[in-house]
Short mmCIF file of the C-alpha atoms (twelve columns), coordinates in Angstrom:
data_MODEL
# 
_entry.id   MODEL 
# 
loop_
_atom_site.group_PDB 
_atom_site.id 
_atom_site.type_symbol 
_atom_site.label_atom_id 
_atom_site.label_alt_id 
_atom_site.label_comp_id 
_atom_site.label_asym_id 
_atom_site.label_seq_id 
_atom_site.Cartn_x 
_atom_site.Cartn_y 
_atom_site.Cartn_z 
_atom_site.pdbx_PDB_model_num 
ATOM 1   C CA . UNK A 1   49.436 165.804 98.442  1 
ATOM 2   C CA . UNK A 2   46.213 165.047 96.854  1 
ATOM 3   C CA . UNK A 3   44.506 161.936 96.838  1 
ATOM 4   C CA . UNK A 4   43.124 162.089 93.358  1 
ATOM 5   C CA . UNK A 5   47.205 162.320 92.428  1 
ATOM 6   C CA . UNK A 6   47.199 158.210 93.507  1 
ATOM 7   C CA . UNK A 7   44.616 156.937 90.934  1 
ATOM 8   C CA . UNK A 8   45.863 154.636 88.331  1 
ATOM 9   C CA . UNK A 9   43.838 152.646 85.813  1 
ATOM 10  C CA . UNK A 10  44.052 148.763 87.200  1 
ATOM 11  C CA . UNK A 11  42.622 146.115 84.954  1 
ATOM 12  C CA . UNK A 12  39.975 143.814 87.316  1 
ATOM 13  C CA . UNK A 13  42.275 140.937 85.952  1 
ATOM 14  C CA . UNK A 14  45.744 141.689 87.650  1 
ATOM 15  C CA . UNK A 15  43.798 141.488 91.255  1 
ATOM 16  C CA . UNK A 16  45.156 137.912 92.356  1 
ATOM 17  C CA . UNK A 17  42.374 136.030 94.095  1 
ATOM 18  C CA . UNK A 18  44.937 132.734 94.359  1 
ATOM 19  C CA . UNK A 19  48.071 132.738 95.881  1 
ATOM 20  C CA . UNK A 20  51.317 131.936 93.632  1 
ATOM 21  C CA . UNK A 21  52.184 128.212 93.530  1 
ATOM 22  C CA . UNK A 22  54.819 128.194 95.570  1 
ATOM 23  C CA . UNK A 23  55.670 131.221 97.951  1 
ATOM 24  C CA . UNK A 24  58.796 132.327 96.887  1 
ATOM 25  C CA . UNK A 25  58.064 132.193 93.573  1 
ATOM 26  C CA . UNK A 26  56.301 134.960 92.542  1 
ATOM 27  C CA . UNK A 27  57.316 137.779 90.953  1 
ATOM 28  C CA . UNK A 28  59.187 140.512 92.169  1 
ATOM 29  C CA . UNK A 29  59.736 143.753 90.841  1 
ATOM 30  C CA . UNK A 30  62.899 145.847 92.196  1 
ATOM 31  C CA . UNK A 31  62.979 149.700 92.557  1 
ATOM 32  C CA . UNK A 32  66.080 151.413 93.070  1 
ATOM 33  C CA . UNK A 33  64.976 154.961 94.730  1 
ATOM 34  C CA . UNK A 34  67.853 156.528 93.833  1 
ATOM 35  C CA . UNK A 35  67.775 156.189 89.710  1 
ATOM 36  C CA . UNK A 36  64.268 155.200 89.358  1 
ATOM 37  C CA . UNK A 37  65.672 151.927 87.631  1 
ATOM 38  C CA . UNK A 38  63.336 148.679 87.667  1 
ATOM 39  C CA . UNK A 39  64.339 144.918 87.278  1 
ATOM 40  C CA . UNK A 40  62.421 142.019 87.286  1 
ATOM 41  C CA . UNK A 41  63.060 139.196 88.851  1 
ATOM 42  C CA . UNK A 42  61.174 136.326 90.832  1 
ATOM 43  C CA . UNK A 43  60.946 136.396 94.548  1 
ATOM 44  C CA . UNK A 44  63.538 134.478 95.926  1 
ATOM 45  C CA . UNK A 45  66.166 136.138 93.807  1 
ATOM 46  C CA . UNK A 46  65.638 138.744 96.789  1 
ATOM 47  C CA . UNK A 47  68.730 136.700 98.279  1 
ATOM 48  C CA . UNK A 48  70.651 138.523 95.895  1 
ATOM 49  C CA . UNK A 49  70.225 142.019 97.547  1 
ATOM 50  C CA . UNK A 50  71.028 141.135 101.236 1 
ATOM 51  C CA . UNK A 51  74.385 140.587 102.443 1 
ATOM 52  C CA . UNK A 52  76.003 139.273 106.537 1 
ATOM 53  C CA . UNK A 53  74.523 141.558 109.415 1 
ATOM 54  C CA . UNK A 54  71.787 143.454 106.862 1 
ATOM 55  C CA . UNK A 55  68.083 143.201 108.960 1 
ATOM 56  C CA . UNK A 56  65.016 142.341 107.992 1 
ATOM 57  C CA . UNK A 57  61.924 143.265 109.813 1 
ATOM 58  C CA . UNK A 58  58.969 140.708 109.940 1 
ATOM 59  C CA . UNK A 59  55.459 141.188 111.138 1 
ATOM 60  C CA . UNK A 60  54.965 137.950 113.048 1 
ATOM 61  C CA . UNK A 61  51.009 138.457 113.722 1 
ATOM 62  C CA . UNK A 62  48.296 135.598 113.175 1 
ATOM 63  C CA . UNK A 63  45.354 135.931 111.197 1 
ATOM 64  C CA . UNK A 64  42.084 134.301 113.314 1 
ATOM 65  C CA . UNK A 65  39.221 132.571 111.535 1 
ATOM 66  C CA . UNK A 66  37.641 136.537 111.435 1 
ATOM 67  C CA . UNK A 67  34.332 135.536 109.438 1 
ATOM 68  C CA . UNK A 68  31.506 133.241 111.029 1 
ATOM 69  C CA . UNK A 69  28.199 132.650 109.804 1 
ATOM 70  C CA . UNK A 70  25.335 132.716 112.379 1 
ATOM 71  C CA . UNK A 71  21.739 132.452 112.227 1 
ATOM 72  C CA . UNK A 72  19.242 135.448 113.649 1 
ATOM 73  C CA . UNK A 73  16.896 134.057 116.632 1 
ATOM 74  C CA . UNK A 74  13.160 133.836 114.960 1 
ATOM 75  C CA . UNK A 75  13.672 134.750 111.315 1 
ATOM 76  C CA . UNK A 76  16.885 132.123 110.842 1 
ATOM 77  C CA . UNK A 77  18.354 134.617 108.601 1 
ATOM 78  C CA . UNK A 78  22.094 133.691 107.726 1 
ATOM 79  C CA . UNK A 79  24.190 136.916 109.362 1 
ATOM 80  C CA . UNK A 80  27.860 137.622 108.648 1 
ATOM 81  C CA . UNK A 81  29.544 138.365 111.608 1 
ATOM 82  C CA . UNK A 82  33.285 139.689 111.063 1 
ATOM 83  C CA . UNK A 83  35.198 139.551 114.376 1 
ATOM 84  C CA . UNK A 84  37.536 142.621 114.471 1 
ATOM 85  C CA . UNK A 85  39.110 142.474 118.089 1 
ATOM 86  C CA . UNK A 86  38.359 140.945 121.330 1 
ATOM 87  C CA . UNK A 87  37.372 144.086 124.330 1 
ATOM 88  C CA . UNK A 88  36.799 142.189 127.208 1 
ATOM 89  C CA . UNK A 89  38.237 138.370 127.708 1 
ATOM 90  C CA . UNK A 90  36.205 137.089 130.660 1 
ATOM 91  C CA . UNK A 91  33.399 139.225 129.537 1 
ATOM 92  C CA . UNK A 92  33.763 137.224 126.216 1 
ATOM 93  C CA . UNK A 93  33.054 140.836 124.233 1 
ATOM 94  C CA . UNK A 94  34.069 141.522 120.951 1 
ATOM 95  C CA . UNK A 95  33.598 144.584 118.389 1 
ATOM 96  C CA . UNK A 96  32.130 142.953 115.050 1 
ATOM 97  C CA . UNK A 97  30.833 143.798 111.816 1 
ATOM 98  C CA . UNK A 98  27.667 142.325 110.314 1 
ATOM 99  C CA . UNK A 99  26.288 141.795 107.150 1 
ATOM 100 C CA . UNK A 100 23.100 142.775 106.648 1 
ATOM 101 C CA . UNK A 101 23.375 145.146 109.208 1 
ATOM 102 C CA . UNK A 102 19.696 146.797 109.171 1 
ATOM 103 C CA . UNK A 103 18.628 143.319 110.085 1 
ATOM 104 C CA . UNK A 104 20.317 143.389 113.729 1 
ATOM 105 C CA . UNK A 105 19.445 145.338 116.667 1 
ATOM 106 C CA . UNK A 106 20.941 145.343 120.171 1 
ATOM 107 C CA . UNK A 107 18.693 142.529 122.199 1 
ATOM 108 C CA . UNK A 108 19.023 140.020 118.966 1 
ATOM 109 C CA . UNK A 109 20.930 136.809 119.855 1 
ATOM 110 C CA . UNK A 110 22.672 134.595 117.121 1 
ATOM 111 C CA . UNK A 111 23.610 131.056 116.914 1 
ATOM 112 C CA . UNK A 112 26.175 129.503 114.901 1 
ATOM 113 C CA . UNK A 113 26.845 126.117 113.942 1 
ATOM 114 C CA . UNK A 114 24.666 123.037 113.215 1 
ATOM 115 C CA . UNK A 115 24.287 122.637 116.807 1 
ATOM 116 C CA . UNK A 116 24.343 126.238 117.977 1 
ATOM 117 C CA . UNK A 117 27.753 125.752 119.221 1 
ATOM 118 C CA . UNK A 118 28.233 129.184 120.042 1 
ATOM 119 C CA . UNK A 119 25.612 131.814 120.716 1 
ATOM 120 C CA . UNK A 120 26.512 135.111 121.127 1 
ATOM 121 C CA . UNK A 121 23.668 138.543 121.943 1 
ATOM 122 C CA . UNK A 122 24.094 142.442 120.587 1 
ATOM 123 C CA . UNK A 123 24.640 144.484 123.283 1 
ATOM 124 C CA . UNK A 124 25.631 147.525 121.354 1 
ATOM 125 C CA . UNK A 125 25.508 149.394 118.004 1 
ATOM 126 C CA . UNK A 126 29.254 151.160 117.379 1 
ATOM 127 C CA . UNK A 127 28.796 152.259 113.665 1 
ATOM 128 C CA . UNK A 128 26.178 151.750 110.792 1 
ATOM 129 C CA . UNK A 129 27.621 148.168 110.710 1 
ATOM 130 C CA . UNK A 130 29.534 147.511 113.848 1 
ATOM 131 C CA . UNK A 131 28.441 145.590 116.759 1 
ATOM 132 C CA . UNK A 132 29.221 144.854 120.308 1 
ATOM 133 C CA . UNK A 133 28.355 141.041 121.004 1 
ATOM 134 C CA . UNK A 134 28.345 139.018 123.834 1 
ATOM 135 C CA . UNK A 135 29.460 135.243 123.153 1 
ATOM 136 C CA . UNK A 136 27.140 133.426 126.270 1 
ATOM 137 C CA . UNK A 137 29.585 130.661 126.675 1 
ATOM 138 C CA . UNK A 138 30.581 129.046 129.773 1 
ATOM 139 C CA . UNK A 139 33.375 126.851 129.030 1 
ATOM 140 C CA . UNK A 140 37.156 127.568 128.924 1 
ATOM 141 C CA . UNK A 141 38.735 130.199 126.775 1 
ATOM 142 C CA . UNK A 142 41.014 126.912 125.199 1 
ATOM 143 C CA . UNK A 143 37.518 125.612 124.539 1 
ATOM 144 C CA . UNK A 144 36.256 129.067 123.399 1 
ATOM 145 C CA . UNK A 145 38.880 129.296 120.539 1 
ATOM 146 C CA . UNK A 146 38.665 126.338 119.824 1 
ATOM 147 C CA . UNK A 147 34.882 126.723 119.004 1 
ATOM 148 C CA . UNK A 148 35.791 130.059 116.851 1 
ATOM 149 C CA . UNK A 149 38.219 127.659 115.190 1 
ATOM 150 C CA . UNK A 150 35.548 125.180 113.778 1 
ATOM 151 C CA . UNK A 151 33.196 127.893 112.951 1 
ATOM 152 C CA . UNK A 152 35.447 130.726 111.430 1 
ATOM 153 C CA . UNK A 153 36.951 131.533 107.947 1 
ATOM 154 C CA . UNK A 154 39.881 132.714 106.661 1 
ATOM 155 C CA . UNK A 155 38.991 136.627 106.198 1 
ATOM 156 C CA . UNK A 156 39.822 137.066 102.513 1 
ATOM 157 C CA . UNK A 157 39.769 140.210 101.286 1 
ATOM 158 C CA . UNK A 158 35.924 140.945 100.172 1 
ATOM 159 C CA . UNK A 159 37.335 141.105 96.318  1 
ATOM 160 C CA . UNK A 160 38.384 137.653 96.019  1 
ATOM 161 C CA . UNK A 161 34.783 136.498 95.053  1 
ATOM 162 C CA . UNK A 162 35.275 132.947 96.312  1 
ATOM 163 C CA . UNK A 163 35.048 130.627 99.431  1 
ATOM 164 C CA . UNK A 164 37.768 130.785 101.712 1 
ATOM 165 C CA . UNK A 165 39.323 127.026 101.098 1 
ATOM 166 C CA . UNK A 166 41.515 124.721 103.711 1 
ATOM 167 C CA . UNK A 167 44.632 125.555 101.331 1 
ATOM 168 C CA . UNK A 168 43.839 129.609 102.670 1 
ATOM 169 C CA . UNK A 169 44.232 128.997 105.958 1 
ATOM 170 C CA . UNK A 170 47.831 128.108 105.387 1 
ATOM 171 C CA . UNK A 171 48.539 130.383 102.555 1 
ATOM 172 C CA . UNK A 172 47.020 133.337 104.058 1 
ATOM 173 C CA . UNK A 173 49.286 133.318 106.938 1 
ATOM 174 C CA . UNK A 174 52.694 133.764 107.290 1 
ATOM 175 C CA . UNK A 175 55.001 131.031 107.923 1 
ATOM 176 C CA . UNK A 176 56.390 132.882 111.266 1 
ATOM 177 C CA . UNK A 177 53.303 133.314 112.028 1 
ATOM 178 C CA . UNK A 178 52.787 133.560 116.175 1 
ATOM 179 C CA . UNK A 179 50.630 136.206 117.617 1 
ATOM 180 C CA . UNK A 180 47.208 135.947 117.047 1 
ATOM 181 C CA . UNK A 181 45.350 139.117 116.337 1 
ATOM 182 C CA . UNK A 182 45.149 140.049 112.875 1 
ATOM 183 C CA . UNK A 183 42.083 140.077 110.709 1 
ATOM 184 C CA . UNK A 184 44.170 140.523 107.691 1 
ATOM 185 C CA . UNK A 185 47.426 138.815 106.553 1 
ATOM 186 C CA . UNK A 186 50.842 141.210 106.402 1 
ATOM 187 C CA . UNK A 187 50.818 140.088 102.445 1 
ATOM 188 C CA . UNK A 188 54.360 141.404 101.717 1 
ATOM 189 C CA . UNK A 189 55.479 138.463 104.301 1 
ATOM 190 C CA . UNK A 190 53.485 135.383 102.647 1 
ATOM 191 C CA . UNK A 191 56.425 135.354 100.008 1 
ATOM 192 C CA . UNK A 192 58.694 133.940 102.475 1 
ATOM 193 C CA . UNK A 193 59.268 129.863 102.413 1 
ATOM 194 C CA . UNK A 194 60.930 127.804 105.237 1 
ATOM 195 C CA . UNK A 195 64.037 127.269 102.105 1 
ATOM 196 C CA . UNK A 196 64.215 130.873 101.956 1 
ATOM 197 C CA . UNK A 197 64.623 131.810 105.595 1 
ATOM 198 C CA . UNK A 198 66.698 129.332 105.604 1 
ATOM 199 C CA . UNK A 199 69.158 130.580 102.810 1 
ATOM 200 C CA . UNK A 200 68.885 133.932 104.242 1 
ATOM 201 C CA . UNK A 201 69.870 133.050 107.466 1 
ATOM 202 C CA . UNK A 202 72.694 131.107 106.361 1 
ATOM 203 C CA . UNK A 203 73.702 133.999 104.711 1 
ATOM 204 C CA . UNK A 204 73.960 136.154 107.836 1 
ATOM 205 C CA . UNK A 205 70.511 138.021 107.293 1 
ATOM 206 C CA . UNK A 206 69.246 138.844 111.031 1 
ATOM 207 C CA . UNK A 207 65.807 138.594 111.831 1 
ATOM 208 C CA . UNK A 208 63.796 141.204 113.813 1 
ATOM 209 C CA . UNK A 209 60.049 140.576 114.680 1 
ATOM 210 C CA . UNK A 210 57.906 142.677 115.852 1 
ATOM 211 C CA . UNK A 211 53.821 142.301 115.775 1 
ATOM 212 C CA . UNK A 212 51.118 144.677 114.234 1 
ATOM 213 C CA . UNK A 213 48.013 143.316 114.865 1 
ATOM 214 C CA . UNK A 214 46.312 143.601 111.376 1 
ATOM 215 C CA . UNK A 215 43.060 145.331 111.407 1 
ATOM 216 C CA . UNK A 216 40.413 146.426 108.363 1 
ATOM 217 C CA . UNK A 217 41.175 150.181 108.546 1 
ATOM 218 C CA . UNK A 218 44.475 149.450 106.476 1 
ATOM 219 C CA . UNK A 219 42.178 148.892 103.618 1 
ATOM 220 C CA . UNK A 220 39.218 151.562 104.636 1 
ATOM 221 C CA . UNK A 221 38.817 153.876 101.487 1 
ATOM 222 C CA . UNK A 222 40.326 157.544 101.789 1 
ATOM 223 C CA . UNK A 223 37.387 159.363 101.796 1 
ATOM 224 C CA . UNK A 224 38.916 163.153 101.707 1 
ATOM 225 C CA . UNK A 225 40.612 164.335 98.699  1 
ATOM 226 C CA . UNK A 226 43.236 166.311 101.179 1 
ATOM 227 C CA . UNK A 227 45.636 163.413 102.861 1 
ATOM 228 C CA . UNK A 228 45.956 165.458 106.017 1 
ATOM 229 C CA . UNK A 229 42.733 165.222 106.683 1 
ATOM 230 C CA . UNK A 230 42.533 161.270 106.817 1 
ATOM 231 C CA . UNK A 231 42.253 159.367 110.039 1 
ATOM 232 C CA . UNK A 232 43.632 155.456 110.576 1 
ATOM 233 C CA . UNK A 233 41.843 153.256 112.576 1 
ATOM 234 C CA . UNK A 234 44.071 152.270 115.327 1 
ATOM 235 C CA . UNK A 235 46.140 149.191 115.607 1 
ATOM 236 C CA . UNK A 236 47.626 147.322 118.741 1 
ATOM 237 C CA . UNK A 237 51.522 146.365 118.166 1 
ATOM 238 C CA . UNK A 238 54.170 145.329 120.104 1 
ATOM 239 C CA . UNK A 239 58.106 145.747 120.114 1 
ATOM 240 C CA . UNK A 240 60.077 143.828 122.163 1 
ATOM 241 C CA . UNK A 241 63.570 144.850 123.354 1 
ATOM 242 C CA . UNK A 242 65.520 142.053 121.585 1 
ATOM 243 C CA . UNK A 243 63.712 143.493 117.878 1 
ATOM 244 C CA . UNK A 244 64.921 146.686 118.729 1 
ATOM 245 C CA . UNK A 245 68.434 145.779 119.611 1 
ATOM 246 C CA . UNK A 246 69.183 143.848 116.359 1 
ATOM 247 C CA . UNK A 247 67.521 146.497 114.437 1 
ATOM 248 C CA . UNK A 248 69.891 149.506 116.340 1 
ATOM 249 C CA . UNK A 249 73.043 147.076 115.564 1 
ATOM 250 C CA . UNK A 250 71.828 147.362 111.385 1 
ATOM 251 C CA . UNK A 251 71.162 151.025 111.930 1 
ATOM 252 C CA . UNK A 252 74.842 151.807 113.910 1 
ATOM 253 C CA . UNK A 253 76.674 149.636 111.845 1 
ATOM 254 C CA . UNK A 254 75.399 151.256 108.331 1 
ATOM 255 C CA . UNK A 255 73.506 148.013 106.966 1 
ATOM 256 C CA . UNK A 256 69.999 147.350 105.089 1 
ATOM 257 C CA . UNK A 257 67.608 147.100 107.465 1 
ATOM 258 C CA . UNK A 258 64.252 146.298 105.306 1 
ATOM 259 C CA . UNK A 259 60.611 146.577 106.623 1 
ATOM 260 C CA . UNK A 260 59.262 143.489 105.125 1 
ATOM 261 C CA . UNK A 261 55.703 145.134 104.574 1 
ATOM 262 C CA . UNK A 262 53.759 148.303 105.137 1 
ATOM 263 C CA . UNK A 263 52.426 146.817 108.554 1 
ATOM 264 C CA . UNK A 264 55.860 146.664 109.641 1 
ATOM 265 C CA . UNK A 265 57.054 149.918 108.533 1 
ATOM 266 C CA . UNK A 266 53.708 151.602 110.309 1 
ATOM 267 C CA . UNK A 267 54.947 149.543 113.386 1 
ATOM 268 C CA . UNK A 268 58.201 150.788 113.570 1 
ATOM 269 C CA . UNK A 269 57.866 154.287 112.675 1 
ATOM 270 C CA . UNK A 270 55.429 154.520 116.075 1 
ATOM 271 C CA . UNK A 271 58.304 153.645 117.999 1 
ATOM 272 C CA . UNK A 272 61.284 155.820 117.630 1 
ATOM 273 C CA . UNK A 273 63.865 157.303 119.854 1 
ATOM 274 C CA . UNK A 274 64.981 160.774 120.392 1 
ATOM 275 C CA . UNK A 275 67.922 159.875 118.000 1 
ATOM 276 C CA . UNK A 276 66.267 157.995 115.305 1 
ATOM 277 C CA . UNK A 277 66.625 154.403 116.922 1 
ATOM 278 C CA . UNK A 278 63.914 151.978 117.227 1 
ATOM 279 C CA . UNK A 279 62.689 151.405 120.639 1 
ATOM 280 C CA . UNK A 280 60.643 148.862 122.479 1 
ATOM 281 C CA . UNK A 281 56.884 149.319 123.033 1 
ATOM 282 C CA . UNK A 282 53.605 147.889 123.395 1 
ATOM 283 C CA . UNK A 283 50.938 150.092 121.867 1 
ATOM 284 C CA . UNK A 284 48.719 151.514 119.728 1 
ATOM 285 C CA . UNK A 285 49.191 153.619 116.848 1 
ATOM 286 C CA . UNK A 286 47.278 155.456 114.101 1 
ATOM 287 C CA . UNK A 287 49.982 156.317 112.134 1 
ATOM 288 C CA . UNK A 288 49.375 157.683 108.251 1 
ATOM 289 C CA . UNK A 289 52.749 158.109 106.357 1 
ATOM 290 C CA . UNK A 290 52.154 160.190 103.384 1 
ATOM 291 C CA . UNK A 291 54.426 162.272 101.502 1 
ATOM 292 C CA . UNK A 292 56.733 164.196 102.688 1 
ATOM 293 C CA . UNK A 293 57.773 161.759 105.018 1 
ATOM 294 C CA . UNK A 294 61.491 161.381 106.842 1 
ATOM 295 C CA . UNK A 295 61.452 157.998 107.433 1 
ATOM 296 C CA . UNK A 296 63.772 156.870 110.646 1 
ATOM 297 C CA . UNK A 297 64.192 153.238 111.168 1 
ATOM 298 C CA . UNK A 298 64.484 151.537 107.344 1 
ATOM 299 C CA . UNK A 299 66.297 152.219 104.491 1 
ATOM 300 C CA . UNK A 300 64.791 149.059 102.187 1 
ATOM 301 C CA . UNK A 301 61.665 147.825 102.592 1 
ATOM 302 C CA . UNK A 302 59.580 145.053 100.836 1 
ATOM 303 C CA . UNK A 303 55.955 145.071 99.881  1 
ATOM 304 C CA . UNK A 304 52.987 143.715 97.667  1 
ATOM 305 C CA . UNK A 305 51.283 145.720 94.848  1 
ATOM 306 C CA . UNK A 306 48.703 148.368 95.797  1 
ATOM 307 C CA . UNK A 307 45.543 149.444 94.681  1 
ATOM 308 C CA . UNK A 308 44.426 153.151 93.339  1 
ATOM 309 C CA . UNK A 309 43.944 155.400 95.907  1 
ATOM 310 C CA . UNK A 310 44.644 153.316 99.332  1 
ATOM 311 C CA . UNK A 311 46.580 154.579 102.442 1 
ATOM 312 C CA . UNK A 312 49.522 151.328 101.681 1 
ATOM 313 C CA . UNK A 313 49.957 153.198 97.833  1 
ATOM 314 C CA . UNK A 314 50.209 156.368 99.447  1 
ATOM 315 C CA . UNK A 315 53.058 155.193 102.252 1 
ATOM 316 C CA . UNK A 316 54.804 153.453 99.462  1 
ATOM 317 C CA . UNK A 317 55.227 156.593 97.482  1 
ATOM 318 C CA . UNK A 318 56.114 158.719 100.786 1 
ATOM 319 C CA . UNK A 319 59.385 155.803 100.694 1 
ATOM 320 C CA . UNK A 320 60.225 155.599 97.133  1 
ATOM 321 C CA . UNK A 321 59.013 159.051 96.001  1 
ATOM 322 C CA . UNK A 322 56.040 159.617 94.227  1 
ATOM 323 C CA . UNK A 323 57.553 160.033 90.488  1 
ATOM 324 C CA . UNK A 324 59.456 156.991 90.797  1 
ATOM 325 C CA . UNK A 325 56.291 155.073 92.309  1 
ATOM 326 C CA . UNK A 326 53.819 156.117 90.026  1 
ATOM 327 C CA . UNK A 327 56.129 154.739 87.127  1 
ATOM 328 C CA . UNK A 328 56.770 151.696 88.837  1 
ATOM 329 C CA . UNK A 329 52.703 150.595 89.119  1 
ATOM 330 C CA . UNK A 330 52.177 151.716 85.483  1 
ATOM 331 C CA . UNK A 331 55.053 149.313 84.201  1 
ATOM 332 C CA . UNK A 332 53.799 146.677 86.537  1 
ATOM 333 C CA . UNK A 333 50.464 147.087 85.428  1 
ATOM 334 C CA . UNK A 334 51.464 147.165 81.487  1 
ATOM 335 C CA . UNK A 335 53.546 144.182 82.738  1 
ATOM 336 C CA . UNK A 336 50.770 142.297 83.878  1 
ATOM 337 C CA . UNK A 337 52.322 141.864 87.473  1 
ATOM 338 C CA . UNK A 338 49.666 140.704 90.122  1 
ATOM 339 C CA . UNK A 339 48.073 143.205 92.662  1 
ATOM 340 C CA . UNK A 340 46.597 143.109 96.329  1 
ATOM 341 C CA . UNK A 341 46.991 140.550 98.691  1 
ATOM 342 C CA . UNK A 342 47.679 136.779 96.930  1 
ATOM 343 C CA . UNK A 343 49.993 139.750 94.504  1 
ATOM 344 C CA . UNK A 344 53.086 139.941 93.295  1 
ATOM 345 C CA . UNK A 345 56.083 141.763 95.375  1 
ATOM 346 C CA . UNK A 346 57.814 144.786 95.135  1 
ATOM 347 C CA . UNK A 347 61.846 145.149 96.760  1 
ATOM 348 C CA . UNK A 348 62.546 148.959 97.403  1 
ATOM 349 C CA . UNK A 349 66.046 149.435 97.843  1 
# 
């Protein structure tokens, strides 16, 4: 398929840049793949489509405090510095982006905070914006993170043209939140309250975690017009043997089993048997679904609106097919649902 075949006209004002008032109660839009038919209906009415012993697969990653502020030695100009993933623990290296970029050269050190609470040097240029920094920091790694704590910010998505608040750094994380690692929330998840668990689980829902450790390529732009020809950044996730025995059980005994986001889906899709089970792993995977695409492990998934053009449309329309996919964004978009990640949600059943 063609990439140009994904564009869709998306009013500016249907990208959320707050979060719903309360979690569970935004809305939800529900596809059945089969007839193409849509309902609408508000996120916790999700309850409704689950039954004892269906699955649902969570993406249990942490978002870090990705974006710090430092200041360049000599000039004092204010640098963004966008942590992507740590390479080397005792080394204290990470891989960063910064912002503006032509300003910092390997040899330049960087101090952030009031009191220069961390200071960190460039030891390497990656890309036209990414880094390789040093952090020169002696204490403990508790101490470390803790530092990165009081300095970072919740990494909103660059098109939510505000300052990242104290109310983001709870509502851009998931409530089962555990594995730190992501630099980007698994949206489709942040519709979940503690209630709603809760009312699943008494309902016999079982829960299956597994961790993809968010990174920025899921929202790189497709720069080829020919899908095949697109590469993902890699992503490090992890599936332990107890997700992947509750997940077998809902495939051998014929019930839902729903990725609860893209992230999860991409996880799980890296990871399967010889005879379409899921199996446990600890990798890292580069995975593009795009259409045609014989998906092994779900047969439901749930997932946030999309924009134009991006890898996450693409996957969704490789599940749900591309007619009835297309149809669904253009009557949420005429319905004046909410899109990206603070959005709206989408059940595919």
């Amino acid at each position: 398929m063609k990439l140009s075949q994904f564009k869709f006209n998306l009013p500016e004002s249907l990208l959320a840049s707050e979060p719903s008032e309360q979690r569970d109660e935004a809305r939800l839009m529900v596809l059945h793949r089969d007839s193409g038919k849509i309902e609408h209906k508000i996120f916790k009415d999700v309850l409704d489509y689950f039954d004892d012993q269906d699955v649902m697969i969570l993406n249990n990653t942490k978002v870090f405090p990705a974006r710090m502020y430092g200041n360049k030695e000599k000039t004092g100009a204010t640098i963004e510095v966008f942590l992507l993933r740590e390479l080397n623990k005792e080394l204290r290296l990470w891989d960063v982006l910064v912002d503006p970029a032509r300003k910092i050269r390997v040899g330049n050190k960087l101090y952030f905070g009031d009191d220069d609470l961390l200071v960190a040097e460039v030891v390497d240029n990656t890309t036209s914006r990414g880094r390789t920094i040093r952090f020169l920091f002696d204490g403990t790694d508790e101490e470390f993170r803790r530092n990165i704590e009081i300095l970072g910010e919740t990494p909103l998505p660059k098109y939510i043209k505000r300052k990242a608040t104290p109310e983001d750094k709870f509502r851009y994380q998931t409530i089962y939140a555990k594995n730190e690692g992501a630099v980007a929330a698994p949206t489709a998840g942040l519709h979940f309250s503690r209630e709603l668990m809760k009312r699943l689980e008494l309902k016999g829902i079982n829960f299956a975690e597994v961790t993809l450790h968010v990174g920025l390529g899921t929202f790189r732009t497709v720069e080829v017009e020919d899908l095949t020809k697109h590469k993902m950044d890699s992503e490090q996730f992890i599936i332990t043997d107890e997700a992947a025995k509750i997940v077998n059980k809902g495939i051998d005994s014929k019930r839902r089993v729903c990725a609860v986001g893209t992230t999860s889906m991409r996880a799980i899709e890296s990871a399967v048997s010889a005879d379409r089970h899921l199996k446990a792993s600890s990798d890292w995977t580069s995975k593009f679904i795009y259409p045609p695409y014989d998906f092994s492990i779900a047969n439901s998934m749930i997932t946030n609106f999309h924009t134009p053009e991006s890898t996450l449309l693409v996957m969704i329309a490789a599940f749900a097919g591309y007619e009835n996919t297309m149809n669904a964004y253009e009557v949420a978009v005429k319905e004046k649902y909410r899109f990206y990640s603070y959005g709206d949600a989408m059940l595919i059943i």
